Amino acid sequence: MEVVIEGLRPNTQYEFAVRVNAGKSSSMWSMTAVNSTAPAPPSSAPRDLTIMQPIDGDPQTLILNWQPPKYANGDIEEYLVYYADRSDAPDKDWILDGVKGDHLSIKLTNLLPRQTYFFKVQARNIKGYGPLSPILQFVPGAPPPRLFQSTDIDLETSHLALFSTPAYLAFMVAIFVLLIMLLIAAVWYVRSKNIKKSTASGYMRGRKQLKNGKGPPDLWINHHSGGHQIHEPAI
């Protein structure tokens, strides 16, 4: 007797056992038999494509990583890595690199910095090629998203950036104008104080002051009248 069992997965090992059912009675299970289905081309694509930039920060280099297909349907013999500068480029315009089946990453060099690249990966086993992965887009040498940026701050660069902003320049101009106004106010205050002092001590323009603060004596005119001197103040 034989039976055809369908719906099994390729390249998968199964165990089989048989027993007899006769009415309400059943026999013991037979000894198990082990058999494997034949391989088939991968039925799913490589997954979880990610890109890392090298530690040395080379803007022309990147490292592409991926995970094997969920349903490889056999041992993966090779991964094919395609990349191009346009996602809609014809197949012949994609650059192709091959990676052994036991590797899950590739280092790509001589890329153009700030040039957008598109990547896709395909797996191959003994039976053929599987589907292509979704396309991944990346720009080598571009700064990482803000969420992942380093918190290190270049103090010199930040200071230069601060000093060159319009707001900073306007602030410095305002400070300069304020200092000039304060200087003018101080000069005016000192001069006003000196004028008040001079007025309080009896100073008038054209009149000399003695050291004791008194003015010169009035002029007197002497008239000789019979041996007596008559002093009249001069007008």
mmCIF file of C-alpha atoms in Angstrom:
data_model
loop_
_atom_site.group_PDB
_atom_site.id
_atom_site.type_symbol
_atom_site.label_atom_id
_atom_site.label_comp_id
_atom_site.label_asym_id
_atom_site.label_seq_id
_atom_site.Cartn_x
_atom_site.Cartn_y
_atom_site.Cartn_z
ATOM 1 C CA MET A 1 0.000 0.000 0.000
ATOM 2 C CA GLU A 2 1.060 3.570 -0.529
ATOM 3 C CA VAL A 3 -0.244 7.049 0.010
ATOM 4 C CA VAL A 4 0.681 10.387 -1.503
ATOM 5 C CA ILE A 5 1.209 13.166 1.024
ATOM 6 C CA GLU A 6 1.052 16.676 -0.346
ATOM 7 C CA GLY A 7 1.795 20.126 1.033
ATOM 8 C CA LEU A 8 5.200 19.262 2.451
ATOM 9 C CA ARG A 9 7.975 21.828 2.466
ATOM 10 C CA PRO A 10 11.008 21.346 0.225
ATOM 11 C CA ASN A 11 14.304 20.201 1.741
ATOM 12 C CA THR A 12 12.610 19.259 5.012
ATOM 13 C CA GLN A 13 13.028 16.063 7.005
ATOM 14 C CA TYR A 14 9.867 14.259 8.083
ATOM 15 C CA GLU A 15 9.153 11.198 10.244
ATOM 16 C CA PHE A 16 6.406 8.761 9.257
ATOM 17 C CA ALA A 17 4.598 6.092 11.295
ATOM 18 C CA VAL A 18 1.616 3.829 10.493
ATOM 19 C CA ARG A 19 -1.002 2.029 12.569
ATOM 20 C CA VAL A 20 -4.163 0.063 11.813
ATOM 21 C CA ASN A 21 -7.615 1.156 12.881
ATOM 22 C CA ALA A 22 -10.287 -1.611 12.874
ATOM 23 C CA GLY A 23 -13.552 -0.362 14.261
ATOM 24 C CA LYS A 24 -12.998 0.612 17.841
ATOM 25 C CA SER A 25 -9.632 -1.075 18.015
ATOM 26 C CA SER A 26 -6.260 0.363 16.936
ATOM 27 C CA SER A 27 -2.902 -1.236 16.602
ATOM 28 C CA MET A 28 0.351 0.083 17.972
ATOM 29 C CA TRP A 29 2.267 2.622 15.914
ATOM 30 C CA SER A 30 4.831 1.179 13.594
ATOM 31 C CA MET A 31 8.479 2.008 13.733
ATOM 32 C CA THR A 32 9.110 5.499 12.354
ATOM 33 C CA ALA A 33 10.576 6.026 8.942
ATOM 34 C CA VAL A 34 12.566 9.189 8.206
ATOM 35 C CA ASN A 35 12.667 10.827 4.812
ATOM 36 C CA SER A 36 13.454 14.274 3.404
ATOM 37 C CA THR A 37 11.831 16.175 0.594
ATOM 38 C CA ALA A 38 13.905 17.369 -2.330
ATOM 39 C CA PRO A 39 15.392 20.880 -2.448
ATOM 40 C CA ALA A 40 13.716 23.641 -4.418
ATOM 41 C CA PRO A 41 14.675 27.189 -5.339
ATOM 42 C CA PRO A 42 14.324 29.604 -2.410
ATOM 43 C CA SER A 43 10.714 30.666 -2.047
ATOM 44 C CA SER A 44 11.486 33.805 -0.014
ATOM 45 C CA ALA A 45 14.037 36.588 -0.306
ATOM 46 C CA PRO A 46 16.907 37.550 1.991
ATOM 47 C CA ARG A 47 15.542 39.798 4.740
ATOM 48 C CA ASP A 48 16.449 42.524 7.220
ATOM 49 C CA LEU A 49 18.864 44.410 4.983
ATOM 50 C CA THR A 50 20.880 46.924 6.982
ATOM 51 C CA ILE A 51 23.803 49.186 6.176
ATOM 52 C CA MET A 52 26.680 50.178 8.420
ATOM 53 C CA GLN A 53 29.421 52.702 7.770
ATOM 54 C CA PRO A 54 32.984 51.604 8.540
ATOM 55 C CA ILE A 55 34.616 52.577 11.811
ATOM 56 C CA ASP A 56 37.190 54.735 10.027
ATOM 57 C CA GLY A 57 34.356 56.821 8.534
ATOM 58 C CA ASP A 58 35.420 56.307 4.914
ATOM 59 C CA PRO A 59 32.619 58.014 2.907
ATOM 60 C CA GLN A 60 33.315 55.763 -0.085
ATOM 61 C CA THR A 61 32.800 52.509 1.818
ATOM 62 C CA LEU A 62 29.860 50.777 3.473
ATOM 63 C CA ILE A 63 28.974 47.357 4.866
ATOM 64 C CA LEU A 64 25.716 45.720 3.772
ATOM 65 C CA ASN A 65 24.234 43.053 6.074
ATOM 66 C CA TRP A 66 21.226 40.737 5.685
ATOM 67 C CA GLN A 67 19.567 37.632 7.071
ATOM 68 C CA PRO A 68 18.977 34.408 5.099
ATOM 69 C CA PRO A 69 15.592 33.685 3.516
ATOM 70 C CA LYS A 70 12.964 32.286 5.836
ATOM 71 C CA TYR A 71 12.311 29.536 3.322
ATOM 72 C CA ALA A 72 15.653 28.753 1.729
ATOM 73 C CA ASN A 73 14.435 25.298 0.519
ATOM 74 C CA GLY A 74 18.004 24.074 0.501
ATOM 75 C CA ASP A 75 21.511 25.120 1.410
ATOM 76 C CA ILE A 76 22.269 28.614 0.134
ATOM 77 C CA GLU A 77 25.284 28.452 -2.131
ATOM 78 C CA GLU A 78 25.556 32.130 -3.027
ATOM 79 C CA TYR A 79 24.096 35.538 -2.401
ATOM 80 C CA LEU A 80 23.923 38.025 -5.247
ATOM 81 C CA VAL A 81 24.177 41.689 -4.248
ATOM 82 C CA TYR A 82 22.894 44.263 -6.733
ATOM 83 C CA TYR A 83 23.351 48.006 -6.408
ATOM 84 C CA ALA A 84 22.784 51.012 -8.662
ATOM 85 C CA ASP A 85 22.278 54.765 -8.458
ATOM 86 C CA ARG A 86 18.654 54.488 -9.655
ATOM 87 C CA SER A 87 15.976 52.188 -8.321
ATOM 88 C CA ASP A 88 14.350 51.928 -11.742
ATOM 89 C CA ALA A 89 17.582 51.174 -13.605
ATOM 90 C CA PRO A 90 17.441 48.258 -16.065
ATOM 91 C CA ASP A 91 18.805 44.958 -14.751
ATOM 92 C CA LYS A 92 21.896 45.270 -16.944
ATOM 93 C CA ASP A 93 22.803 48.598 -15.290
ATOM 94 C CA TRP A 94 22.923 47.190 -11.753
ATOM 95 C CA ILE A 95 26.384 46.363 -10.422
ATOM 96 C CA LEU A 96 26.560 42.745 -9.273
ATOM 97 C CA ASP A 97 28.710 41.252 -6.508
ATOM 98 C CA GLY A 98 28.639 37.648 -5.343
ATOM 99 C CA VAL A 99 29.024 36.416 -1.754
ATOM 100 C CA LYS A 100 29.448 32.839 -0.556
ATOM 101 C CA GLY A 101 26.379 31.269 0.999
ATOM 102 C CA ASP A 102 27.871 31.128 4.498
ATOM 103 C CA HIS A 103 28.438 34.913 4.559
ATOM 104 C CA LEU A 104 25.755 37.436 5.445
ATOM 105 C CA SER A 105 27.532 40.711 4.690
ATOM 106 C CA ILE A 106 29.609 42.435 2.062
ATOM 107 C CA LYS A 107 31.941 45.431 2.126
ATOM 108 C CA LEU A 108 31.431 47.747 -0.834
ATOM 109 C CA THR A 109 34.162 50.250 -1.706
ATOM 110 C CA ASN A 110 34.856 53.047 -4.178
ATOM 111 C CA LEU A 111 31.360 54.476 -3.840
ATOM 112 C CA LEU A 112 30.658 58.114 -4.592
ATOM 113 C CA PRO A 113 30.112 60.169 -1.421
ATOM 114 C CA ARG A 114 26.698 61.826 -1.168
ATOM 115 C CA GLN A 115 25.451 59.733 -4.086
ATOM 116 C CA THR A 116 22.203 57.851 -3.459
ATOM 117 C CA TYR A 117 22.508 54.089 -3.965
ATOM 118 C CA PHE A 118 19.893 51.345 -4.072
ATOM 119 C CA PHE A 119 20.578 47.778 -2.930
ATOM 120 C CA LYS A 120 18.838 44.426 -3.292
ATOM 121 C CA VAL A 121 19.954 40.874 -2.514
ATOM 122 C CA GLN A 122 19.054 37.497 -4.019
ATOM 123 C CA ALA A 123 19.791 33.974 -2.757
ATOM 124 C CA ARG A 124 20.719 30.948 -4.869
ATOM 125 C CA ASN A 125 20.794 27.283 -3.944
ATOM 126 C CA ILE A 126 21.429 24.114 -5.914
ATOM 127 C CA LYS A 127 17.984 24.327 -7.499
ATOM 128 C CA GLY A 128 18.072 27.935 -8.618
ATOM 129 C CA TYR A 129 17.476 31.542 -7.654
ATOM 130 C CA GLY A 130 14.975 32.921 -5.196
ATOM 131 C CA PRO A 131 13.110 36.245 -5.298
ATOM 132 C CA LEU A 132 14.853 39.576 -4.846
ATOM 133 C CA SER A 133 14.696 41.365 -1.532
ATOM 134 C CA PRO A 134 12.966 44.739 -1.175
ATOM 135 C CA ILE A 135 15.189 47.605 -2.319
ATOM 136 C CA LEU A 136 17.150 49.458 0.343
ATOM 137 C CA GLN A 137 18.205 53.067 -0.236
ATOM 138 C CA PHE A 138 21.304 54.658 1.272
ATOM 139 C CA VAL A 139 23.590 57.681 0.794
ATOM 140 C CA PRO A 140 27.259 56.939 1.633
ATOM 141 C CA GLY A 141 28.955 59.689 3.623
ATOM 142 C CA ALA A 142 25.675 61.346 4.629
ATOM 143 C CA PRO A 143 25.238 62.250 8.308
ATOM 144 C CA PRO A 144 23.136 59.791 10.292
ATOM 145 C CA PRO A 145 19.583 60.692 11.298
ATOM 146 C CA ARG A 146 19.384 63.088 14.247
ATOM 147 C CA LEU A 147 18.115 60.332 16.487
ATOM 148 C CA PHE A 148 21.382 58.444 16.035
ATOM 149 C CA GLN A 149 23.819 61.335 15.866
ATOM 150 C CA SER A 150 26.659 61.459 18.335
ATOM 151 C CA THR A 151 26.333 63.950 21.171
ATOM 152 C CA ASP A 152 29.986 65.029 20.864
ATOM 153 C CA ILE A 153 30.206 68.758 20.169
ATOM 154 C CA ASP A 154 32.964 70.490 18.267
ATOM 155 C CA LEU A 155 33.397 73.561 20.447
ATOM 156 C CA GLU A 156 35.474 75.473 17.932
ATOM 157 C CA THR A 157 32.963 74.908 15.154
ATOM 158 C CA SER A 158 30.008 75.777 17.374
ATOM 159 C CA HIS A 159 31.684 79.013 18.514
ATOM 160 C CA LEU A 160 32.376 80.060 14.940
ATOM 161 C CA ALA A 161 28.809 79.273 13.993
ATOM 162 C CA LEU A 162 27.511 81.325 16.931
ATOM 163 C CA PHE A 163 29.681 84.356 16.159
ATOM 164 C CA SER A 164 28.569 84.401 12.522
ATOM 165 C CA THR A 165 24.828 84.436 13.179
ATOM 166 C CA PRO A 166 22.855 87.634 12.417
ATOM 167 C CA ALA A 167 21.380 87.632 15.921
ATOM 168 C CA TYR A 168 24.838 87.647 17.491
ATOM 169 C CA LEU A 169 26.018 90.482 15.216
ATOM 170 C CA ALA A 170 22.918 92.546 16.054
ATOM 171 C CA PHE A 171 23.507 91.931 19.754
ATOM 172 C CA MET A 172 27.118 93.137 19.491
ATOM 173 C CA VAL A 173 26.036 96.301 17.627
ATOM 174 C CA ALA A 174 23.444 97.026 20.328
ATOM 175 C CA ILE A 175 26.068 96.589 23.058
ATOM 176 C CA PHE A 176 28.443 98.952 21.220
ATOM 177 C CA VAL A 177 25.746 101.641 20.824
ATOM 178 C CA LEU A 178 24.806 101.296 24.497
ATOM 179 C CA LEU A 179 28.435 101.773 25.571
ATOM 180 C CA ILE A 180 28.723 104.921 23.435
ATOM 181 C CA MET A 181 25.548 106.330 24.992
ATOM 182 C CA LEU A 182 26.801 105.570 28.501
ATOM 183 C CA LEU A 183 30.111 107.287 27.717
ATOM 184 C CA ILE A 184 28.333 110.399 26.422
ATOM 185 C CA ALA A 185 26.076 110.470 29.497
ATOM 186 C CA ALA A 186 29.095 110.171 31.806
ATOM 187 C CA VAL A 187 30.901 113.071 30.088
ATOM 188 C CA TRP A 188 27.776 115.240 30.253
ATOM 189 C CA TYR A 189 27.304 114.434 33.945
ATOM 190 C CA VAL A 190 30.898 115.356 34.838
ATOM 191 C CA ARG A 191 30.729 118.633 32.931
ATOM 192 C CA SER A 192 27.391 119.556 34.530
ATOM 193 C CA LYS A 193 28.814 118.868 37.976
ATOM 194 C CA ASN A 194 31.845 121.092 37.306
ATOM 195 C CA ILE A 195 29.601 123.927 36.098
ATOM 196 C CA LYS A 196 27.469 123.735 39.238
ATOM 197 C CA LYS A 197 30.596 123.849 41.425
ATOM 198 C CA SER A 198 31.897 126.913 39.618
ATOM 199 C CA THR A 199 28.561 128.724 39.935
ATOM 200 C CA ALA A 200 28.317 127.980 43.652
ATOM 201 C CA SER A 201 31.778 129.483 44.337
ATOM 202 C CA GLY A 202 30.938 132.811 42.566
ATOM 203 C CA TYR A 203 32.804 132.234 39.395
ATOM 204 C CA MET A 204 31.918 134.392 36.400
ATOM 205 C CA ARG A 205 33.536 134.464 33.034
ATOM 206 C CA GLY A 206 36.163 137.180 32.801
ATOM 207 C CA ARG A 207 36.544 137.561 36.541
ATOM 208 C CA LYS A 208 39.644 136.218 38.234
ATOM 209 C CA GLN A 209 39.439 134.376 41.487
ATOM 210 C CA LEU A 210 41.928 134.646 44.322
ATOM 211 C CA LYS A 211 43.139 131.627 46.157
ATOM 212 C CA ASN A 212 40.861 132.389 49.108
ATOM 213 C CA GLY A 213 37.880 132.504 46.805
ATOM 214 C CA LYS A 214 37.425 136.306 47.093
ATOM 215 C CA GLY A 215 37.444 138.621 44.150
ATOM 216 C CA PRO A 216 39.871 141.502 43.712
ATOM 217 C CA PRO A 217 39.201 144.708 45.775
ATOM 218 C CA ASP A 218 37.108 147.423 44.256
ATOM 219 C CA LEU A 219 38.974 150.242 42.574
ATOM 220 C CA TRP A 220 39.216 153.482 44.542
ATOM 221 C CA ILE A 221 39.935 156.952 43.206
ATOM 222 C CA ASN A 222 41.910 159.270 45.466
ATOM 223 C CA HIS A 223 40.947 162.958 45.430
ATOM 224 C CA HIS A 224 43.320 165.277 47.259
ATOM 225 C CA SER A 225 41.359 167.947 49.009
ATOM 226 C CA GLY A 226 43.373 170.047 51.242
ATOM 227 C CA GLY A 227 45.636 167.414 52.536
ATOM 228 C CA HIS A 228 42.817 164.996 53.081
ATOM 229 C CA GLN A 229 42.256 162.108 50.847
ATOM 230 C CA ILE A 230 38.730 161.374 49.807
ATOM 231 C CA HIS A 231 38.177 157.884 48.620
ATOM 232 C CA GLU A 232 35.355 157.292 46.250
ATOM 233 C CA PRO A 233 34.612 154.040 44.758
ATOM 234 C CA ALA A 234 35.140 153.986 41.084
ATOM 235 C CA ILE A 235 32.110 153.303 38.994
#
